[in-house]
Amino acid sequence: MSVVSEETAYWKERYFTLLNEGEKRQTEQNEYENLLNRAVIRLTQAVSGLDAALDPHLRAIREVMRKGENSTLRRELDALLDTLIRTPKLGHPTATTGQGRELLRFLEALCATPEEKAASEAVCRRFEAGGYATEQELFDAAARVLRNRKGSSATGVIGKLFGKGQAATADIDTAKLRRRLDELLRALNLSASLQERLEQLKARVVDDTEDLIALFDAAAALIADMDAGYWQEQKQFGDFLAALSGKLGELEGKALRMDALNQSSAEDRRLTEKAVAGEVAGLRADASQATNLVQLRQIINMRLDIISQRLDSFDHAEEARFTEVQAQVQDLSGRLRTLEQEAEDLRNRLALANQAAYIDPLTKLPNRKAYLERVDLEEKRWRRFQQPLTLAVWDIDFFKKINDRFGHASGDKALAMIGQVLAASIRNTDFVARYGGEEFVMLLLGSDDSNALEIAEGIRQRIEDCEFIGNGKRIAVTVSCGISQFKGRDGFQDVFERADKALYQAKKKGRNRCEIMSPV
């Protein structure tokens, strides 16, 4: 073979080798890009809703990634970074929240005059600048704006928004205002004493026949009462801490007095021992110098009298100190028992308050806050142990018709009855909560979606067979259910969205049925 042929063969082989390597690297690059695209899409979904200013950019980035329009990706990322620079850090105490934004939208809808709008805008600016350390501070500021509004006594605190008659509402999107009000009420987390009023108001909001002015007045009064109740609780807790501080100061004084008595006793004992030792030494010296028995007897008697007086004096002082210390100990023990009882009472009150914060007062089931904590925990367990975990979302069929036809009291009874059936139909390891309105969520541990469907069908049938009486009439109550299993890299929000879509399919197919939706 010629030199030219050998060189041609070498370069040809080299070309194909490099071509194969290039194709392999291109394949790996495509896999990395696909993985990165999925990660970015999941991340944008995970942080959606944390800040309204970021949501449009997150949606735009998801669309760009899905369509593969890489030419516009850099522009969208730059826009997102610019917005992040102007936004408080997520997780910081002053970061914006969905609940806070809903309150601000509600407040903006209420304010009509220039003065009222100026007050509302001032709250919004401070909120965006991170000026409220907690959501409670934001609620307090909104409550002050509502209290300072100059509404007509005839039409209530927001009468000025609509004028003195219903005709003034003609140009107002009442449906939008009702939706905003409903979103605000669902975001509120009130004490048990106000929860019943909140539930009644939410039921009135979805009733189109209710007067809108009266609804806004009731909402404003509820927020004002929430503000007053919060400060009352804060004052009571502050008074208790002030009293506790005073009692601890008294106990500290008693302890210092007892310590001083102990120190005094130790010092007297040391001085007495020293005096007795001196008298004994003197006795020895004098005895060695005595010349006769009479003189020796006189010396011994004198020294013994001195030692006896010293010891008697010490005994009297010790007895007095012992009596005082015993009185101090008894007083201290009594005060400590009282303090322990007060501390126990406070712990019980805090435990009840904490329990009330996680329990829905109507159904006695865990509420949405409890569900969010539990589902986060179960997701972590699922990731670690890879045991099946399935989420079911329940919704009462035609619940609004039950309220309209039989009254809200009957609707509340239906909610309580269904809550009892759901709670009685699951295992101890499972979990069910009232998510809000007529919706419930259920976590089935160790159950895949097919097993969960079998369980859900049994529950659905039991609810359908229930004899529910409202206003003396039998009410047919049925429920629909959407089911989805945790799989792959699912977060609980991904699974909830799938289960919610499955619930929508069940409603679309005629209600009173259960549907499964698996990951795409």
Coordinates of C-alpha atoms in Angstrom, one line a residue:
M1 CA 0.0 0.0 0.0
S2 CA 1.3 3.4 -0.9
V3 CA 2.1 6.1 1.6
V4 CA -0.8 8.2 0.2
S5 CA -3.3 5.3 0.7
E6 CA -2.1 4.7 4.3
E7 CA -2.5 8.4 5.1
T8 CA -6.0 8.5 3.5
A9 CA -7.1 5.5 5.5
Y10 CA -5.7 7.0 8.7
W11 CA -7.5 10.3 8.3
K12 CA -10.7 8.5 7.2
E13 CA -10.7 6.4 10.3
R14 CA -9.9 9.5 12.4
Y15 CA -12.8 11.4 10.8
F16 CA -15.3 8.6 11.6
T17 CA -14.0 8.3 15.2
L18 CA -14.4 12.1 15.8
L19 CA -17.8 11.9 14.1
N20 CA -19.0 9.2 16.5
E21 CA -17.6 11.1 19.5
G22 CA -19.4 14.2 18.3
E23 CA -22.7 12.4 17.9
K24 CA -22.3 10.9 21.3
R25 CA -21.6 14.2 22.9
Q26 CA -24.5 15.8 21.0
T27 CA -26.8 13.1 22.4
E28 CA -25.6 13.7 25.9
Q29 CA -26.0 17.4 25.5
N30 CA -29.6 16.9 24.3
E31 CA -30.3 14.7 27.4
Y32 CA -28.8 17.3 29.7
E33 CA -30.9 20.1 28.0
N34 CA -34.0 18.0 28.3
L35 CA -33.3 17.4 32.0
L36 CA -32.5 21.0 32.6
N37 CA -35.8 22.0 30.8
R38 CA -37.8 19.7 33.0
A39 CA -36.0 20.9 36.1
V40 CA -36.6 24.6 35.2
I41 CA -40.3 23.9 34.5
R42 CA -40.8 22.1 37.8
L43 CA -39.0 24.8 39.7
T44 CA -41.1 27.5 38.1
Q45 CA -44.2 25.5 39.1
A46 CA -43.0 25.0 42.6
V47 CA -42.4 28.7 43.3
S48 CA -45.5 30.0 41.5
G49 CA -47.8 31.9 43.8
L50 CA -45.1 33.0 46.2
D51 CA -45.0 36.4 44.7
A52 CA -47.4 37.9 42.2
A53 CA -44.7 40.0 40.7
L54 CA -42.7 36.9 39.7
D55 CA -45.7 34.8 38.4
P56 CA -45.9 36.4 34.9
H57 CA -42.2 35.8 34.3
L58 CA -42.4 32.2 35.6
R59 CA -45.3 31.5 33.2
A60 CA -43.4 33.0 30.3
I61 CA -40.3 31.0 31.0
R62 CA -42.3 27.8 31.2
E63 CA -43.9 28.5 27.8
V64 CA -40.5 29.3 26.3
M65 CA -39.0 26.0 27.6
R66 CA -41.9 24.0 26.4
K67 CA -41.9 25.4 22.9
G68 CA -38.1 25.3 22.7
E69 CA -37.8 29.0 21.8
N70 CA -34.3 29.4 23.1
S71 CA -33.9 32.7 21.3
T72 CA -36.3 34.4 23.8
L73 CA -35.2 32.5 26.8
R74 CA -32.3 34.9 27.7
R75 CA -34.7 37.9 27.6
E76 CA -37.2 36.2 29.9
L77 CA -34.5 35.2 32.4
D78 CA -33.1 38.7 32.4
A79 CA -36.6 40.0 33.2
L80 CA -37.0 37.5 36.0
L81 CA -33.7 38.5 37.5
D82 CA -34.5 42.2 37.4
T83 CA -37.8 41.5 39.2
L84 CA -36.0 39.3 41.8
I85 CA -33.6 42.2 42.6
R86 CA -36.6 44.4 43.4
T87 CA -38.5 41.8 45.4
P88 CA -37.8 41.0 49.1
K89 CA -36.1 37.6 49.6
L90 CA -38.6 34.7 49.7
G91 CA -38.7 33.3 53.3
H92 CA -37.8 36.7 54.8
P93 CA -40.4 37.9 57.4
T94 CA -41.3 40.8 55.2
A95 CA -41.7 38.7 52.0
T96 CA -45.1 39.1 50.3
T97 CA -47.7 36.3 50.6
G98 CA -50.8 35.4 48.7
Q99 CA -53.0 36.0 51.7
G100 CA -51.5 39.5 52.1
R101 CA -52.1 40.3 48.4
E102 CA -55.7 39.1 48.5
L103 CA -56.3 41.4 51.5
L104 CA -54.8 44.4 49.5
R105 CA -56.9 43.7 46.5
F106 CA -60.0 43.6 48.7
L107 CA -59.0 46.8 50.4
E108 CA -58.4 48.5 47.0
A109 CA -61.9 47.4 45.9
L110 CA -63.4 49.0 49.0
C111 CA -61.7 52.4 48.7
A112 CA -63.5 54.9 46.4
T113 CA -62.7 58.5 47.4
P114 CA -59.2 60.0 46.8
E115 CA -58.5 60.0 50.5
E116 CA -59.4 56.4 50.9
K117 CA -57.4 55.4 47.8
A118 CA -54.4 57.3 49.2
A119 CA -54.6 55.4 52.5
S120 CA -54.9 52.1 50.7
E121 CA -52.0 52.9 48.4
A122 CA -49.9 53.9 51.4
V123 CA -50.5 50.4 52.9
C124 CA -49.7 48.8 49.5
R125 CA -46.4 50.7 49.1
R126 CA -45.3 49.8 52.6
F127 CA -46.2 46.2 52.0
E128 CA -44.2 46.0 48.8
A129 CA -41.3 47.6 50.5
G130 CA -41.3 44.9 53.2
G131 CA -42.5 47.3 55.9
Y132 CA -44.7 44.8 57.7
A133 CA -42.8 42.2 59.7
T134 CA -45.8 39.8 60.0
E135 CA -49.1 39.3 58.2
Q136 CA -50.8 40.4 61.4
E137 CA -49.3 43.8 61.1
L138 CA -50.6 44.1 57.6
F139 CA -54.1 43.0 58.8
D140 CA -54.0 45.6 61.5
A141 CA -53.1 48.3 59.0
A142 CA -56.0 47.3 56.7
A143 CA -58.4 47.3 59.7
R144 CA -57.3 50.8 60.6
V145 CA -58.0 52.0 57.0
L146 CA -61.5 50.4 57.2
R147 CA -62.3 52.0 60.5
N148 CA -61.2 55.4 59.3
R149 CA -63.4 55.4 56.3
K150 CA -66.3 57.9 56.3
G151 CA -69.2 55.6 55.4
S152 CA -72.8 56.7 55.8
S153 CA -74.5 55.3 58.9
A154 CA -77.5 54.3 56.8
T155 CA -75.5 52.2 54.4
G156 CA -72.7 50.9 56.6
V157 CA -68.9 51.3 56.5
I158 CA -68.7 50.7 52.7
G159 CA -71.9 52.4 51.7
K160 CA -70.0 55.3 50.1
L161 CA -68.5 52.8 47.6
F162 CA -71.9 52.1 46.1
G163 CA -73.9 55.2 46.9
K164 CA -77.2 55.1 48.8
G165 CA -79.1 52.8 46.6
Q166 CA -78.6 49.5 44.6
A167 CA -78.8 51.5 41.4
A168 CA -75.3 52.8 42.1
T169 CA -73.9 49.3 41.6
A170 CA -74.9 49.1 38.0
D171 CA -71.5 49.9 36.6
I172 CA -69.6 47.7 39.1
D173 CA -68.5 44.1 38.4
T174 CA -70.4 42.6 41.4
A175 CA -69.4 39.1 40.5
K176 CA -65.7 40.0 40.6
L177 CA -66.2 41.7 43.9
R178 CA -67.9 38.6 45.3
R179 CA -65.0 36.5 44.1
R180 CA -62.4 38.8 45.7
L181 CA -64.4 38.8 48.9
D182 CA -64.7 35.0 48.9
E183 CA -60.9 34.7 48.3
L184 CA -60.2 37.0 51.2
L185 CA -62.5 35.1 53.5
R186 CA -61.0 31.8 52.6
A187 CA -57.5 33.1 53.3
L188 CA -58.4 34.3 56.8
N189 CA -57.3 32.2 59.8
L190 CA -59.5 33.2 62.7
S191 CA -60.0 32.1 66.3
A192 CA -62.7 29.6 67.2
S193 CA -64.9 32.4 68.5
L194 CA -65.0 34.1 65.1
Q195 CA -64.9 31.0 62.9
E196 CA -68.6 30.4 62.9
R197 CA -69.2 34.0 61.7
L198 CA -66.6 33.5 59.0
E199 CA -68.3 30.3 57.8
Q200 CA -71.7 32.0 57.7
L201 CA -70.3 35.0 55.8
K202 CA -68.6 32.7 53.2
A203 CA -72.0 31.0 52.7
R204 CA -73.7 34.3 52.2
V205 CA -71.0 35.5 49.7
V206 CA -71.8 32.7 47.3
D207 CA -75.5 33.4 47.5
D208 CA -76.3 35.8 44.6
T209 CA -79.5 37.1 46.4
E210 CA -77.5 38.5 49.3
D211 CA -77.1 42.3 49.4
L212 CA -73.5 43.1 48.4
I213 CA -73.3 46.2 50.6
A214 CA -74.3 44.2 53.6
L215 CA -71.7 41.5 52.8
F216 CA -68.9 44.1 52.7
D217 CA -70.1 45.7 55.9
A218 CA -70.1 42.2 57.6
A219 CA -66.6 41.5 56.2
A220 CA -65.3 44.8 57.5
A221 CA -66.8 44.2 60.9
L222 CA -65.3 40.7 61.0
I223 CA -61.8 42.1 60.2
A224 CA -62.2 44.8 62.8
D225 CA -63.3 42.2 65.5
M226 CA -60.4 40.1 64.5
D227 CA -58.1 43.0 65.1
A228 CA -59.7 43.8 68.4
G229 CA -59.6 40.2 69.5
Y230 CA -55.9 39.9 68.5
W231 CA -54.9 42.9 70.6
Q232 CA -57.1 41.6 73.5
E233 CA -55.2 38.3 73.5
Q234 CA -51.9 40.1 73.2
K235 CA -52.8 42.3 76.2
Q236 CA -53.9 39.3 78.3
F237 CA -50.7 37.5 77.5
G238 CA -48.6 40.6 78.2
D239 CA -50.4 41.0 81.6
F240 CA -49.6 37.4 82.5
L241 CA -45.9 37.8 81.5
A242 CA -45.7 41.0 83.6
A243 CA -47.3 39.3 86.6
L244 CA -45.0 36.3 86.1
S245 CA -42.0 38.6 86.0
G246 CA -43.0 40.2 89.3
K247 CA -43.5 36.9 91.0
L248 CA -40.1 35.6 89.7
G249 CA -38.6 38.8 91.2
E250 CA -40.2 38.0 94.6
L251 CA -38.9 34.5 94.4
E252 CA -35.4 35.7 93.6
G253 CA -35.5 38.0 96.7
K254 CA -36.6 35.1 98.9
A255 CA -33.8 32.9 97.5
L256 CA -31.2 35.7 98.2
R257 CA -32.5 36.1 101.7
M258 CA -32.2 32.4 102.4
D259 CA -28.7 32.4 100.9
A260 CA -27.8 35.3 103.2
L261 CA -29.1 33.4 106.2
N262 CA -27.0 30.4 105.3
Q263 CA -23.9 32.6 104.8
S264 CA -24.6 34.2 108.2
S265 CA -25.0 30.8 109.9
A266 CA -21.7 29.6 108.4
E267 CA -19.9 32.8 109.5
D268 CA -21.3 32.5 113.1
R269 CA -20.3 28.8 113.2
R270 CA -16.7 29.7 112.1
L271 CA -16.4 32.5 114.7
T272 CA -17.9 30.3 117.5
E273 CA -15.5 27.5 116.6
K274 CA -12.6 29.9 116.7
A275 CA -13.7 31.4 120.1
V276 CA -14.1 27.9 121.6
A277 CA -10.7 26.9 120.3
G278 CA -9.2 30.0 121.8
E279 CA -10.8 29.4 125.2
V280 CA -9.6 25.8 125.2
A281 CA -6.0 26.9 124.4
G282 CA -6.2 29.5 127.2
L283 CA -7.5 26.8 129.5
R284 CA -4.5 24.7 128.8
A285 CA -2.1 27.6 129.3
D286 CA -3.6 28.7 132.6
A287 CA -3.8 25.1 133.9
S288 CA -0.1 24.6 133.3
Q289 CA 0.6 27.7 135.4
A290 CA -1.7 26.9 138.3
T291 CA 0.1 26.3 141.6
N292 CA -2.7 24.6 143.6
L293 CA -6.0 22.8 143.1
V294 CA -8.2 25.7 144.2
Q295 CA -6.7 28.0 141.6
L296 CA -7.0 25.3 138.9
R297 CA -10.7 24.8 139.7
Q298 CA -11.3 28.6 139.4
I299 CA -9.6 28.8 136.0
I300 CA -11.5 25.8 134.6
N301 CA -14.9 27.1 135.8
M302 CA -14.2 30.6 134.3
R303 CA -13.2 29.2 131.0
L304 CA -16.1 26.7 130.8
D305 CA -18.6 29.5 131.6
I306 CA -17.2 31.5 128.7
I307 CA -17.4 28.5 126.3
S308 CA -20.9 27.8 127.5
Q309 CA -22.1 31.3 126.9
R310 CA -20.5 31.2 123.4
L311 CA -22.3 28.0 122.6
D312 CA -25.6 29.2 124.0
S313 CA -25.4 32.4 122.0
F314 CA -24.7 30.4 118.8
D315 CA -27.6 28.0 119.5
H316 CA -30.1 30.8 120.0
A317 CA -28.9 32.5 116.7
E318 CA -29.1 29.2 114.9
E319 CA -32.6 28.5 116.2
A320 CA -33.8 32.0 115.1
R321 CA -32.2 31.5 111.7
F322 CA -33.7 28.0 111.4
T323 CA -37.2 29.3 112.2
E324 CA -36.9 32.1 109.6
V325 CA -35.5 29.8 106.9
Q326 CA -38.3 27.3 107.6
A327 CA -40.9 30.1 107.2
Q328 CA -39.1 31.3 104.0
V329 CA -39.1 27.7 102.6
Q330 CA -42.8 27.2 103.3
D331 CA -43.6 30.6 101.7
L332 CA -41.4 29.8 98.7
S333 CA -42.9 26.4 98.3
G334 CA -46.4 27.9 98.2
R335 CA -45.4 30.5 95.7
L336 CA -43.7 27.9 93.5
R337 CA -46.8 25.7 93.6
T338 CA -49.0 28.7 92.6
L339 CA -46.5 29.6 89.8
E340 CA -46.5 26.0 88.6
Q341 CA -50.3 25.9 88.5
E342 CA -50.4 29.2 86.5
A343 CA -47.7 27.9 84.1
E344 CA -49.7 24.7 83.6
D345 CA -52.9 26.7 83.0
L346 CA -51.0 28.8 80.4
R347 CA -49.7 25.7 78.7
N348 CA -53.2 24.2 78.6
R349 CA -54.5 27.5 77.1
L350 CA -51.8 27.6 74.5
A351 CA -52.3 23.9 73.7
L352 CA -56.0 24.5 73.2
A353 CA -55.3 27.6 71.1
N354 CA -52.8 25.6 69.0
Q355 CA -55.3 22.8 68.6
A356 CA -58.0 25.2 67.6
A357 CA -55.7 26.6 64.9
Y358 CA -55.5 23.2 63.2
I359 CA -59.1 22.0 63.6
D360 CA -62.1 23.0 61.5
P361 CA -64.8 24.0 64.0
L362 CA -67.7 22.8 61.8
T363 CA -66.6 19.3 60.9
K364 CA -64.1 18.8 63.7
L365 CA -61.7 17.5 61.1
P366 CA -58.1 18.9 60.6
N367 CA -58.2 22.1 58.5
R368 CA -56.1 23.2 55.5
K369 CA -53.2 24.3 57.7
A370 CA -53.0 20.9 59.3
Y371 CA -53.2 19.2 55.9
L372 CA -50.3 21.3 54.5
E373 CA -48.1 20.3 57.4
R374 CA -49.1 16.6 57.2
V375 CA -48.8 16.3 53.4
D376 CA -45.3 17.9 53.5
L377 CA -44.3 15.3 56.1
E378 CA -45.8 12.4 54.2
E379 CA -44.1 13.5 51.0
K380 CA -40.7 13.4 52.8
R381 CA -41.5 9.8 54.1
W382 CA -42.6 8.7 50.7
R383 CA -39.3 9.9 49.1
R384 CA -37.3 8.1 51.8
F385 CA -39.1 4.8 52.0
Q386 CA -40.8 4.7 48.6
Q387 CA -44.1 3.2 50.0
P388 CA -47.2 4.0 47.9
L389 CA -48.9 7.2 48.8
T390 CA -52.1 8.5 47.2
L391 CA -54.1 11.7 47.4
A392 CA -57.9 11.9 47.1
V393 CA -59.8 15.2 46.7
W394 CA -63.5 15.1 47.5
D395 CA -66.2 17.6 46.6
I396 CA -70.0 17.6 47.6
D397 CA -72.2 17.6 44.5
F398 CA -74.6 20.5 44.0
F399 CA -73.7 21.8 47.4
K400 CA -75.0 25.3 46.5
K401 CA -78.4 23.9 45.7
I402 CA -78.6 22.3 49.2
N403 CA -77.9 25.7 50.7
D404 CA -80.4 27.5 48.4
R405 CA -83.2 25.0 48.8
F406 CA -82.9 23.9 52.5
G407 CA -80.8 26.7 54.1
H408 CA -77.3 27.1 55.2
A409 CA -78.0 25.2 58.5
S410 CA -78.8 22.1 56.4
G411 CA -75.6 22.7 54.4
D412 CA -73.6 22.8 57.5
K413 CA -75.2 19.6 58.7
A414 CA -74.3 17.9 55.4
L415 CA -70.7 19.0 55.7
A416 CA -70.5 17.7 59.3
M417 CA -72.1 14.4 58.3
I418 CA -69.8 13.8 55.3
G419 CA -66.8 14.8 57.5
Q420 CA -67.8 12.1 60.0
V421 CA -68.2 9.4 57.2
L422 CA -64.8 10.3 55.7
A423 CA -63.1 10.1 59.1
A424 CA -64.8 6.8 60.1
S425 CA -63.9 5.2 56.7
I426 CA -60.1 5.5 56.8
R427 CA -57.4 3.7 58.8
N428 CA -55.5 5.2 61.7
T429 CA -52.5 5.8 59.5
D430 CA -54.5 7.7 56.9
F431 CA -55.4 11.3 57.1
V432 CA -58.5 13.4 56.1
A433 CA -59.0 17.2 56.4
R434 CA -61.5 19.8 55.3
Y435 CA -59.7 21.7 52.6
G436 CA -62.2 24.6 52.4
G437 CA -65.8 25.2 51.5
E438 CA -67.3 21.8 50.4
E439 CA -63.9 20.3 49.5
F440 CA -62.0 17.6 51.5
V441 CA -58.6 16.0 51.0
M442 CA -57.5 12.5 52.0
L443 CA -54.0 10.9 52.2
L444 CA -54.0 7.1 51.8
L445 CA -50.7 5.7 53.1
G446 CA -49.5 2.4 51.6
S447 CA -52.2 2.5 48.9
D448 CA -51.6 2.8 45.2
D449 CA -54.2 4.5 43.0
S450 CA -56.1 1.4 42.1
N451 CA -56.4 0.4 45.8
A452 CA -57.3 4.0 46.6
L453 CA -60.0 3.9 44.0
E454 CA -61.5 0.8 45.6
I455 CA -61.5 2.6 49.0
A456 CA -62.9 5.8 47.6
E457 CA -65.8 3.9 45.8
G458 CA -66.8 2.4 49.1
I459 CA -66.8 5.7 50.8
R460 CA -68.7 7.3 48.0
Q461 CA -71.4 4.6 48.2
R462 CA -71.7 5.0 52.0
I463 CA -72.3 8.7 51.6
E464 CA -74.9 8.1 48.9
D465 CA -76.7 5.6 51.2
C466 CA -76.8 8.0 54.2
E467 CA -80.2 9.1 55.3
F468 CA -79.8 12.9 55.6
I469 CA -82.8 15.0 56.7
G470 CA -83.0 18.7 56.4
N471 CA -86.1 20.8 57.3
G472 CA -88.0 17.6 57.7
K473 CA -87.2 16.4 54.1
R474 CA -84.8 13.7 52.9
I475 CA -81.9 15.3 51.1
A476 CA -80.0 13.3 48.5
V477 CA -76.3 14.0 49.1
T478 CA -73.6 12.6 46.9
V479 CA -69.9 13.3 46.4
S480 CA -67.3 13.2 43.6
C481 CA -63.7 12.3 44.1
G482 CA -60.4 12.8 42.1
I483 CA -57.5 10.5 42.9
S484 CA -53.8 10.7 42.0
Q485 CA -50.7 8.7 43.3
F486 CA -47.3 10.2 44.2
K487 CA -44.8 9.1 41.5
G488 CA -41.4 10.0 40.1
R489 CA -40.3 13.4 41.2
D490 CA -43.8 14.6 42.2
G491 CA -44.3 17.3 44.8
F492 CA -47.5 17.3 46.7
Q493 CA -48.7 20.3 44.8
D494 CA -48.2 18.4 41.5
V495 CA -50.3 15.5 42.9
F496 CA -53.0 17.8 44.2
E497 CA -53.3 19.5 40.8
R498 CA -53.7 16.1 39.1
A499 CA -56.3 14.9 41.7
D500 CA -58.2 18.2 41.2
K501 CA -58.3 17.6 37.4
A502 CA -59.5 14.1 38.1
L503 CA -62.2 15.6 40.3
Y504 CA -63.2 17.9 37.4
Q505 CA -63.5 14.9 35.1
A506 CA -65.7 13.2 37.7
K507 CA -68.0 16.2 37.8
K508 CA -67.9 16.4 34.0
K509 CA -69.0 12.8 33.6
G510 CA -72.1 13.2 35.7
R511 CA -70.9 13.5 39.4
N512 CA -71.3 10.9 42.1
R513 CA -68.2 9.0 40.8
C514 CA -64.5 8.7 41.4
E515 CA -61.8 9.2 38.8
I516 CA -58.0 8.6 38.6
M517 CA -55.4 10.7 36.9
S518 CA -51.8 9.5 36.6
P519 CA -48.7 11.6 35.6
V520 CA -48.3 12.3 31.9

